[in-house]
CSV table of C-alpha atoms and ligand atoms in Angstrom, one decimal:
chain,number,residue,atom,x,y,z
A,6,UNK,CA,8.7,-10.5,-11.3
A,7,UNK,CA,8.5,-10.8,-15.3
A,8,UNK,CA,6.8,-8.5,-17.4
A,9,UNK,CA,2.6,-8.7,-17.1
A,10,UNK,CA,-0.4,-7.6,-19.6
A,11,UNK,CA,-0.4,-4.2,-17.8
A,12,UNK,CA,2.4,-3.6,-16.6
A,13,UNK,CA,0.6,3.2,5.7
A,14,UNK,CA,0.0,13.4,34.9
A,15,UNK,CA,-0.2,13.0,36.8
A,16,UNK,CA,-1.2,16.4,37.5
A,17,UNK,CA,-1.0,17.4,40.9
A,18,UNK,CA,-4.6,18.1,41.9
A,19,UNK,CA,-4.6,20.1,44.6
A,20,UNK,CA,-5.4,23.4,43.9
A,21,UNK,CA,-4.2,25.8,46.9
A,22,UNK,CA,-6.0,24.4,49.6
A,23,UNK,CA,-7.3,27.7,51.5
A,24,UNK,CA,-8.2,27.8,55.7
A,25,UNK,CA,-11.2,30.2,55.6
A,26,UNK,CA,-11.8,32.9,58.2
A,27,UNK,CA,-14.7,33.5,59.8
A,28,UNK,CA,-14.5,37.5,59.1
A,29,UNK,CA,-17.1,37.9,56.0
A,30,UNK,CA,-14.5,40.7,54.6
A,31,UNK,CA,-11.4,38.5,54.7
A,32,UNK,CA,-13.8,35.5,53.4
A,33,UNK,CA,-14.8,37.4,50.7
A,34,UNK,CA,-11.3,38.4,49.4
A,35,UNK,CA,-10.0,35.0,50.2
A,36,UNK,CA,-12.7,33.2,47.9
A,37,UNK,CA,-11.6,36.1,45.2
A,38,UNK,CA,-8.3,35.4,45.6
A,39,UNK,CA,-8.6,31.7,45.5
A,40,UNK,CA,-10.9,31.6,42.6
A,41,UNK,CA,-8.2,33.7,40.9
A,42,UNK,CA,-5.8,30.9,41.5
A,43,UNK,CA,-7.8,28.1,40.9
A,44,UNK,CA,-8.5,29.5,37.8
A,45,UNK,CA,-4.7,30.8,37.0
A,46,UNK,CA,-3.9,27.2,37.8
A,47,UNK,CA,-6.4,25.8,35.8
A,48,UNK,CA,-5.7,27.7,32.5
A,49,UNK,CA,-2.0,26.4,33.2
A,50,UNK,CA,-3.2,22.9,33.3
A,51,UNK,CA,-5.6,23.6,30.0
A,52,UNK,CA,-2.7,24.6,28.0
A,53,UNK,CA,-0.1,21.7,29.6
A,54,UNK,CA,-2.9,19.6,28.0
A,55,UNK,CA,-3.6,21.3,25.0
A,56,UNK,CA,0.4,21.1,24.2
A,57,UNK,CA,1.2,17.3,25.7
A,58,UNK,CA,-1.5,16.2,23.5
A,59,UNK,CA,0.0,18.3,20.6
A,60,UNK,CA,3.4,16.9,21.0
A,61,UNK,CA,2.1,13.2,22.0
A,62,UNK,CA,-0.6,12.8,19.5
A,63,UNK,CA,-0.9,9.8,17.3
A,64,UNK,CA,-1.0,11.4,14.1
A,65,UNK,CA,2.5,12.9,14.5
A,66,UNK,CA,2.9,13.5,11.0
A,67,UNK,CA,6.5,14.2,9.8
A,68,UNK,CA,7.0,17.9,10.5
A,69,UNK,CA,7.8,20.3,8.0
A,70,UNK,CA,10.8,22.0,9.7
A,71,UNK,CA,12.3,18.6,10.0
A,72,UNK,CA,14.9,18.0,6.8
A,73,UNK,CA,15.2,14.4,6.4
A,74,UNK,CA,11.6,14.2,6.0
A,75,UNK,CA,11.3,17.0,3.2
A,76,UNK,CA,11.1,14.6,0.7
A,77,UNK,CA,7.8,12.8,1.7
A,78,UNK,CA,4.8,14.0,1.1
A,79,UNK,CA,2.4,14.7,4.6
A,80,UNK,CA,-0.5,12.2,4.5
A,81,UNK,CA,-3.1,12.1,7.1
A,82,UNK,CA,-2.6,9.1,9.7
A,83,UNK,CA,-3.2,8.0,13.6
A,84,UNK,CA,-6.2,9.2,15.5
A,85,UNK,CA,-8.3,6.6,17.4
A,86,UNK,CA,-10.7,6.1,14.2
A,87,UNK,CA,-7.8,5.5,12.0
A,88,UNK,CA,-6.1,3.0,14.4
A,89,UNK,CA,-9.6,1.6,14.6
A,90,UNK,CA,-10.2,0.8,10.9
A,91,UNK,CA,-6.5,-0.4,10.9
A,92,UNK,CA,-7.1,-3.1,13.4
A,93,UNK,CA,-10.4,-4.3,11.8
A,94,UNK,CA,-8.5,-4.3,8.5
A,95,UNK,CA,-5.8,-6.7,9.8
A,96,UNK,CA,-8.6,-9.1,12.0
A,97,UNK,CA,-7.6,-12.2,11.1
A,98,UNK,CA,-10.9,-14.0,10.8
A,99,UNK,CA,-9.8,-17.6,9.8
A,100,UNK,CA,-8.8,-19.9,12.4
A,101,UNK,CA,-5.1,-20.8,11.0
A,102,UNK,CA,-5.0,-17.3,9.0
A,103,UNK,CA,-2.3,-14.9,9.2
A,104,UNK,CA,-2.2,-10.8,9.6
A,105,UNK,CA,-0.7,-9.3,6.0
A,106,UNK,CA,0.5,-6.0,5.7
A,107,UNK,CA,0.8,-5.6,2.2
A,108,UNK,CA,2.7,-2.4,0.6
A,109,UNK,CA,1.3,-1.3,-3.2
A,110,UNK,CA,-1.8,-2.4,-2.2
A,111,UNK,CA,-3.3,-0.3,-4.7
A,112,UNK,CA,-1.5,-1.0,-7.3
A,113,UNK,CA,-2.4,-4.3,-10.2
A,114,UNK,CA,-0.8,-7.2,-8.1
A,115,UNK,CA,-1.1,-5.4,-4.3
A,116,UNK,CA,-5.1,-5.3,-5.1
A,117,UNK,CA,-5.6,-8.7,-6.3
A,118,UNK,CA,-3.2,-10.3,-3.5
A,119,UNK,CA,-5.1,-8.3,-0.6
A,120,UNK,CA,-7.9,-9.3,-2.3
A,121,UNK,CA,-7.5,-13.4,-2.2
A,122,UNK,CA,-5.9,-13.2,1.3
A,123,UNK,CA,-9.3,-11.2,2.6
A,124,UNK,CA,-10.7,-14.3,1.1
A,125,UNK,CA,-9.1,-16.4,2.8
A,126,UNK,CA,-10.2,-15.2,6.1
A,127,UNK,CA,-6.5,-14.1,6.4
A,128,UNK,CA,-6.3,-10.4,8.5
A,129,UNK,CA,-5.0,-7.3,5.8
A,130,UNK,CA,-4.2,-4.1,5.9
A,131,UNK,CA,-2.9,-2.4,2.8
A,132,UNK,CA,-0.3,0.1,2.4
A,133,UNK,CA,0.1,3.1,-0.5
A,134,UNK,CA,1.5,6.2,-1.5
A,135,UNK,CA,-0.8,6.5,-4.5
A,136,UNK,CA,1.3,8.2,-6.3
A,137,UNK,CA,0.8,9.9,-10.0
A,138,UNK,CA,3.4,7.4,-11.9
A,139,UNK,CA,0.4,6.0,-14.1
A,140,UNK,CA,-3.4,7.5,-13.3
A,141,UNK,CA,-3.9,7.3,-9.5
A,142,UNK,CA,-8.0,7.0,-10.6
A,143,UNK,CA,-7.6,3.8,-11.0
A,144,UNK,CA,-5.7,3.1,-7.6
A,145,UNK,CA,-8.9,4.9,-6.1
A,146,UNK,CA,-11.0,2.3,-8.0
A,147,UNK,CA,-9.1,-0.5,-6.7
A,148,UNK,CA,-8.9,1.0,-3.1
A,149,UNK,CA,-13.1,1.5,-2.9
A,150,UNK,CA,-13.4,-2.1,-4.1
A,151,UNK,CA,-11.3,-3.5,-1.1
A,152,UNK,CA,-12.9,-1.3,0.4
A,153,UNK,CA,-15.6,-3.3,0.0
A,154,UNK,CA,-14.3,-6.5,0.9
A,155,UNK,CA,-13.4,-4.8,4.2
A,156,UNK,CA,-9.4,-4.4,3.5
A,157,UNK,CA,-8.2,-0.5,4.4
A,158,UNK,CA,-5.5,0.6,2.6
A,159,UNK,CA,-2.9,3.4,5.1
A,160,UNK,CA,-2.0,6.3,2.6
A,161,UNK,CA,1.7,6.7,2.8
A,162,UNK,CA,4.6,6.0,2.3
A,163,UNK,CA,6.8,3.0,2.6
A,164,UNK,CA,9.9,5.2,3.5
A,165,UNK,CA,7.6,6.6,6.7
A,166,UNK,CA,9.6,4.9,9.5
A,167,UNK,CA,7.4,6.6,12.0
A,168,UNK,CA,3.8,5.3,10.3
A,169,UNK,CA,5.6,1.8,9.7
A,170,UNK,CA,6.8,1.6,13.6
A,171,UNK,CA,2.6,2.9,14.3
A,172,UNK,CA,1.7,0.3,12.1
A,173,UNK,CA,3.5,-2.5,13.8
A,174,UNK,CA,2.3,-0.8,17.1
A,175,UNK,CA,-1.5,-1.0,16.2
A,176,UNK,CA,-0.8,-4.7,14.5
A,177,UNK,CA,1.2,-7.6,15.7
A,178,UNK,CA,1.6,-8.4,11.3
A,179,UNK,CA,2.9,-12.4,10.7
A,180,UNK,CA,3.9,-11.2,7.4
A,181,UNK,CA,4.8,-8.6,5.0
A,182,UNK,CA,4.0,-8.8,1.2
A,183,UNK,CA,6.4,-6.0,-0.4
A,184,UNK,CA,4.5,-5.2,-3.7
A,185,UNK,CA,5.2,-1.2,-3.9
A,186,UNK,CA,7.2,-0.2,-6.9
A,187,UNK,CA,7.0,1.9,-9.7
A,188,UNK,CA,6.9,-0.1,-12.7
A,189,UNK,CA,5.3,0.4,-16.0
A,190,UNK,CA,2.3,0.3,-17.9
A,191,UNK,CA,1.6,1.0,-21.7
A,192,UNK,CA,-3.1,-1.0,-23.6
A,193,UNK,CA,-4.3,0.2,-28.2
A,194,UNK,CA,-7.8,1.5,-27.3
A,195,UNK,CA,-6.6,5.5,-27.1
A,196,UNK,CA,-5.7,5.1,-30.9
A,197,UNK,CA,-2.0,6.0,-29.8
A,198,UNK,CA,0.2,4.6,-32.0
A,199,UNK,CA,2.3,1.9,-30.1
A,200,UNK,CA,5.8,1.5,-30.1
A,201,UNK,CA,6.8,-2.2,-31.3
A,202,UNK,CA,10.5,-3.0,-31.2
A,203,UNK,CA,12.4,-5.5,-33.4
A,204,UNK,CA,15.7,-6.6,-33.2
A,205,UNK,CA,18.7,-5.7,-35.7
A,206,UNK,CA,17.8,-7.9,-39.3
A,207,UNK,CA,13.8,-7.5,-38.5
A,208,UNK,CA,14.6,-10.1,-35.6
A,209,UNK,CA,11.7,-10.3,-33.4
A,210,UNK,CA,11.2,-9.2,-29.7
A,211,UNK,CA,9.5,-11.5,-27.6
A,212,UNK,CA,8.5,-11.0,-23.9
A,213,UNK,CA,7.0,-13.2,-21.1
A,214,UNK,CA,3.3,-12.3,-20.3
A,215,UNK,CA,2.2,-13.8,-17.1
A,216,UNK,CA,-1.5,-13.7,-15.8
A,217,UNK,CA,-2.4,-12.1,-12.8
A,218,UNK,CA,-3.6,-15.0,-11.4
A,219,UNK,CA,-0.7,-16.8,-11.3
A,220,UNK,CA,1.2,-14.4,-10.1
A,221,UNK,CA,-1.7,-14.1,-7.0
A,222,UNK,CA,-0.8,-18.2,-6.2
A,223,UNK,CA,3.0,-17.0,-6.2
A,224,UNK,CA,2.4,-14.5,-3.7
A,225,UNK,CA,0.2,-16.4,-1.5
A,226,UNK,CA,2.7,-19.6,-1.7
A,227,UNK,CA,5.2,-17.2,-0.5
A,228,UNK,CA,3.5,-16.1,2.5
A,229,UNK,CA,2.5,-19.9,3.5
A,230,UNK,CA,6.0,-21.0,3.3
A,231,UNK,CA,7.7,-18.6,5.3
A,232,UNK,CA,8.9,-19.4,8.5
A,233,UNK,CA,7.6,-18.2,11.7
A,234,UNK,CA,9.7,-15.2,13.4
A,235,UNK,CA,7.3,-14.8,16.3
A,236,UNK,CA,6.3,-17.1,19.0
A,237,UNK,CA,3.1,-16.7,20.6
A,238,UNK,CA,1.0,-13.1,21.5
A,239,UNK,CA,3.5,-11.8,18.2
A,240,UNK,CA,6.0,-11.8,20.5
A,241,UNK,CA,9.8,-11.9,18.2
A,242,UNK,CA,12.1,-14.8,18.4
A,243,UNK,CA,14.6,-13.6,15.7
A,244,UNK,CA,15.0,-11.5,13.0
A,245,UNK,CA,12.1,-12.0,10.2
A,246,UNK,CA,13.0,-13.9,7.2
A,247,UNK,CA,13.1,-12.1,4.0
A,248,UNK,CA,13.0,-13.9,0.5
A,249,UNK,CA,12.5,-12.5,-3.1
A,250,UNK,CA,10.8,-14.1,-5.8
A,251,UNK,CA,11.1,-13.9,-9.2
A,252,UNK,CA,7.2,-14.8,-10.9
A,253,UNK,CA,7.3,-14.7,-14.4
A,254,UNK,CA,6.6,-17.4,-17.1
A,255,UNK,CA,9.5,-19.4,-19.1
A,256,UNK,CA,7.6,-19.2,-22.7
A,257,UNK,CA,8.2,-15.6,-24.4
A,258,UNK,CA,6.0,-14.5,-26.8
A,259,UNK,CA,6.9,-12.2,-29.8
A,260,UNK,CA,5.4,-8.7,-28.6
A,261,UNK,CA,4.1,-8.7,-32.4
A,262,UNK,CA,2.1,-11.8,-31.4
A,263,UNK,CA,0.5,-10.2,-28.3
A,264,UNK,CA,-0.7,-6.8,-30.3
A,265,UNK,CA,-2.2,-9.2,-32.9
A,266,UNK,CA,-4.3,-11.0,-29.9
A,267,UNK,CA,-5.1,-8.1,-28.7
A,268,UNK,CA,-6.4,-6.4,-32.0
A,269,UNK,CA,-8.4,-9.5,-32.6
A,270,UNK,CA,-10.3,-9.4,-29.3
A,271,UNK,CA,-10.3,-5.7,-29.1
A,272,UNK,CA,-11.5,-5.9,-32.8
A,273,UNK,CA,-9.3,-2.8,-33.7
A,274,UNK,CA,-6.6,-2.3,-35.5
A,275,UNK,CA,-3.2,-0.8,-33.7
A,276,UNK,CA,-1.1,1.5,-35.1
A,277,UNK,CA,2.2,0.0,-35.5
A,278,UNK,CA,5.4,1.8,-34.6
A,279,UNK,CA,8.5,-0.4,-35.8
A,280,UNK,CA,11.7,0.6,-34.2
A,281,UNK,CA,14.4,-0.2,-34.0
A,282,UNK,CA,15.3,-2.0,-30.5
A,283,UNK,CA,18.3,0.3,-29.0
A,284,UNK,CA,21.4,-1.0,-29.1
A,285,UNK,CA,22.5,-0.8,-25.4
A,286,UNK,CA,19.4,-0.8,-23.9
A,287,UNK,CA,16.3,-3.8,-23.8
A,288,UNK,CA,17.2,-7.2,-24.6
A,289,UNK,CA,15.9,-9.3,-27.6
A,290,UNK,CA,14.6,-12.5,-25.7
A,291,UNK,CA,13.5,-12.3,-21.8
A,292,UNK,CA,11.8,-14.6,-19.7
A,293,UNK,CA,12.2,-15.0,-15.9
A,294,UNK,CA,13.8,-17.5,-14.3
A,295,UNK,CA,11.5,-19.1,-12.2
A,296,UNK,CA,13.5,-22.1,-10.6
A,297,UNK,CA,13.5,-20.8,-6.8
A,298,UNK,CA,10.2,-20.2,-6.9
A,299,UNK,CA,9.1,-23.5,-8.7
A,300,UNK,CA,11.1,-25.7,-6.2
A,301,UNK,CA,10.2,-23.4,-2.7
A,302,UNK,CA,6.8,-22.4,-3.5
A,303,UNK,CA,5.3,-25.3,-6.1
A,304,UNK,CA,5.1,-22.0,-9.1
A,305,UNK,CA,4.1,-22.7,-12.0
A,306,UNK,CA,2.1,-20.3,-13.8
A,307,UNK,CA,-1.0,-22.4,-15.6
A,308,UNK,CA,-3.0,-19.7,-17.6
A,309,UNK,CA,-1.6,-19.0,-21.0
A,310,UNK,CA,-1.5,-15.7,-23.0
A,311,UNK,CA,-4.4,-16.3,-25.1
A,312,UNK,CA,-6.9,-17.0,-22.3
A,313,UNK,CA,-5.5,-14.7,-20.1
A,314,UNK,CA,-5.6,-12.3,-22.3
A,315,UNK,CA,-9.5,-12.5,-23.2
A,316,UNK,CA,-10.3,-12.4,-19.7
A,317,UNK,CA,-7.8,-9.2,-19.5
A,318,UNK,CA,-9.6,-7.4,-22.3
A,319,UNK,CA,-13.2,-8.0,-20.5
A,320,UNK,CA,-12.3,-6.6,-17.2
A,321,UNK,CA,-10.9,-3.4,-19.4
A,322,UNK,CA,-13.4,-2.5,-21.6
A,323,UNK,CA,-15.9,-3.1,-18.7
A,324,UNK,CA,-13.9,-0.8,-16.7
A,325,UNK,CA,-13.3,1.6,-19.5
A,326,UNK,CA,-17.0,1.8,-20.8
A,327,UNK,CA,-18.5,0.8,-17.2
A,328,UNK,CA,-17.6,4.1,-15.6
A,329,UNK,CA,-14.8,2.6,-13.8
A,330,UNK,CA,-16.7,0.2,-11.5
A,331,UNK,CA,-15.3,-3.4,-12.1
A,332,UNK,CA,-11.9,-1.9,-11.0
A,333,UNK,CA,-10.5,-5.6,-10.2
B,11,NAD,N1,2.7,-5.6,-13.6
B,11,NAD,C1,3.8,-5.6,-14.2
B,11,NAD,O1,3.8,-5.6,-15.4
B,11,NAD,C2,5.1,-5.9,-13.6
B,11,NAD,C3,6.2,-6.1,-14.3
B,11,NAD,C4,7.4,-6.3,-13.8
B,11,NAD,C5,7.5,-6.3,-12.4
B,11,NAD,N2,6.4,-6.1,-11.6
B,11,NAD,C6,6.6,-6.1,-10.2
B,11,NAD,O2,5.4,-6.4,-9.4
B,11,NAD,C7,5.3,-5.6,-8.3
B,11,NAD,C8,4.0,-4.8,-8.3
B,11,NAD,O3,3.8,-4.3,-9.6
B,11,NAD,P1,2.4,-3.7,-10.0
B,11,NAD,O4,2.2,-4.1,-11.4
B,11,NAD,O5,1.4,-4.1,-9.0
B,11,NAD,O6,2.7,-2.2,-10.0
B,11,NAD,P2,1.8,-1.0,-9.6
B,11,NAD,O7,2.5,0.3,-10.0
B,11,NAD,O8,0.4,-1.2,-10.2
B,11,NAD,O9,1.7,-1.0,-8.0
B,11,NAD,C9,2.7,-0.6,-7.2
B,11,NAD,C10,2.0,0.3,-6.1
B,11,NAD,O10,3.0,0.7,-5.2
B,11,NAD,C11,2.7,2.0,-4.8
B,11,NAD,N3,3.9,2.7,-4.3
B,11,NAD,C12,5.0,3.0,-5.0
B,11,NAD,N4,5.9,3.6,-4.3
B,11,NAD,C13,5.4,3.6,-3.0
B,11,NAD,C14,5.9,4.1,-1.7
B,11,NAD,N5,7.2,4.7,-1.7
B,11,NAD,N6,5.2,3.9,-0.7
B,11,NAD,C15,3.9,3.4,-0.7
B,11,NAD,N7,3.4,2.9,-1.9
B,11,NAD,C16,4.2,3.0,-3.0
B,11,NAD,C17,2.1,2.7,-6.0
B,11,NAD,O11,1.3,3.8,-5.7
B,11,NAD,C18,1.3,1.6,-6.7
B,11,NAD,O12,0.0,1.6,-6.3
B,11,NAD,C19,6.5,-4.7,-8.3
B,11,NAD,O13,7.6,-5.4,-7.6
B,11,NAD,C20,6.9,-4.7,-9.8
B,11,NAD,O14,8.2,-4.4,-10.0
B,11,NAD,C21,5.2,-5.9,-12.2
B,12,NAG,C1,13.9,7.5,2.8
B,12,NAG,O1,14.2,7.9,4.2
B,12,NAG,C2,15.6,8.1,4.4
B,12,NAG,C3,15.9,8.3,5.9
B,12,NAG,O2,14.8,9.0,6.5
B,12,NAG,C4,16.2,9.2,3.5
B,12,NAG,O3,17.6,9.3,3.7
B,12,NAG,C5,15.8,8.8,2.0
B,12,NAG,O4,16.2,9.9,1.2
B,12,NAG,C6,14.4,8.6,1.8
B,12,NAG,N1,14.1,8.1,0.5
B,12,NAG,C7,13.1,8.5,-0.2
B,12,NAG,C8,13.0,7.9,-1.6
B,12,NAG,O5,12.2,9.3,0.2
B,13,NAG,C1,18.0,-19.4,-12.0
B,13,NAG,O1,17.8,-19.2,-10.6
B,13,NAG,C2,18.4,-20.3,-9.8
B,13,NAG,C3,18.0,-20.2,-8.4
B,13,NAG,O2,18.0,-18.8,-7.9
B,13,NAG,C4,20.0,-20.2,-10.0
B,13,NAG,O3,20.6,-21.2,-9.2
B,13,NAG,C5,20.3,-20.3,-11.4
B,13,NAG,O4,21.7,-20.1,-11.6
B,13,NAG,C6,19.5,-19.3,-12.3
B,13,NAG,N1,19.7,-19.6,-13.7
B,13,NAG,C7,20.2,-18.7,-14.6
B,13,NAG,C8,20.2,-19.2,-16.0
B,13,NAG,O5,20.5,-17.6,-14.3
């Protein structure tokens, strides 16, 4: 994907069966001494409870004493309520639609692809770590808006084979759309002075700026292309298929061009930063190549930098000045 404006016993029940006597003495001690045993026995049977359900419950969360987990953080999942709200989530409601788990669901493209799919009457359950790489307020925003739409989105982590083999328990999925990453995301409005790069000889630096919403059709002509790994009641007839997609735009635009847009619609001025682009590191022309997914998919991006930039700068300063409502 090219560079954008903002860049989950038996137990046997038999307690001692005891022959009474008739002799009120022998009775007496005989009821004692059963009662002792019933309830011996049934203090056993508590605890065999207490610690199958312990060892067998749903929310086995990755133990800390285990080594190769260490690394992920412990998120709360399972529990019949959970697995409920999971389901629901991933409903498909539409009578061709198909069940999406989608990973980064809080994140810029995870949010607006659950979002269209929900839409769609298509069944989807989001995936995400929400973790601190840019403000994870935001991902909150975006996660009570689906919210709203009726999508749940699991917290944890992709790497979580146990959640992801609980997920695929609780949901026969037709498809997975892989959006987590950790990618990057600079905006003007802070005041911050903004880094612009130019190449060696003032050369400019341009970039290719898709809109989100073009990148939402690639997605979803992704997932109605792919071919069936299932046959029917989800049950597997060979290994899924997996394809990557690059979703960019083929026109780059000087970066100096964008930060002009944007100050004319922001109506501030930015403060300007020219560097010098490093030597060995960015490139001074990029733009995606978007062949595969042109001929496979029918791609092609349609909203250009200008409008998708106005409608860009509405959605932020109505989030920014709106108390962080319009989160999509
Ligand atoms: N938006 C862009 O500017 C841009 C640019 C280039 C590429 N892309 C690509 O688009 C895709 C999505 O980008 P985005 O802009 O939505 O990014 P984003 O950072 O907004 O969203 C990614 C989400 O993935 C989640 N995540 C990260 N690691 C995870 C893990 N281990 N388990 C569970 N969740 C995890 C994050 O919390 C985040 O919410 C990525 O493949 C990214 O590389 C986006
Ligand atoms: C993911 O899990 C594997 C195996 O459990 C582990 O080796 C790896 O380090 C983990 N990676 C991350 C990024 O947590
Ligand atoms: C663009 O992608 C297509 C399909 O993946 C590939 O065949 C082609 O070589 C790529 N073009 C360039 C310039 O890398």
């Amino acid at each position: 994907m090219s560079k954008q404006m903002s860049h989950l016993d038996n137990i046997p029940s038999t307690p001692g069966k005891f022959k009474m006597d008739k002799s009120p003495y022998i009775h007496n001690r005989l009821r004692w001494h059963s009662s002792l045993v019933k309830l011996t026995f049934w203090s056993f049977i508590f605890l065999g409870l207490i610690l199958i359900f312990f060892f067998r419950s749903p929310s086995s969360n990755p133990l800390p004493q285990d080594p190769s987990r260490r690394s992920l953080r412990t998120y709360n999942w399972g529990g019949p309520s959970w697995e409920k709200r999971v389901r629901s989530s991933a409903r498909v409601r539409s009578r061709n639609g198909i069940s999406v788990l989608v990973t980064g669901a809080a994140g810029f493209v995870g949010t607006h692809v659950s979002a269209a799919l929900k839409r769609r009457g298509d069944g989807v359950l989001g995936l995400d770590n929400f973790n601190d790489y840019y403000d994870p307020s935001l991902k909150r925003a975006r996660q009570a808006l689906l919210e709203r739409t009726g999508v749940f989105i699991v917290e944890g982590d992709i790497n979580d084979s146990a959640l992801l083999r609980k997920l695929f328990e609780v949901v026969a999925f037709t498809h997975v759309m892989h959006l987590a990453a950790q990618a990057g995301v600079r905006d003007i409005l802070k005041g911050k002075s903004i880094p612009i790069f130019e190449a060696a000889n003032h050369g400019t630096v341009a970039r290719d700026f898709t809109y989100i919403d073009d990148i939402v059709k690639g997605c979803l002509g992704a997932l109605d292309t792919a071919e069936k790994s299932t046959g029917s009641g989800g049950k597997k007839k060979g290994p899924a298929q997996l394809r990557v997609y690059n979703l960019g735009n083929t026109s780059p635009v000087p970066v100096s061009d964008l930060v002009s847009i944007l100050e004319r619609l922001l109506k501030v001025n930015a403060k300007r930063n020219i560097m010098k682009l490093p030597r060995n590191g960015d490139v001074q022309f990029t733009h995606a190549n978007i062949s595969l997914a042109q001929r496979e998919l029918g791609y092609k991006p349609t909203t250009d930098l200008q409008t998708g930039l106005k409608k860009f700068v509405r959605w932020y300063l109505s989030y920014y000045s709106g108390g962080k409502k319009a989160a999509g």
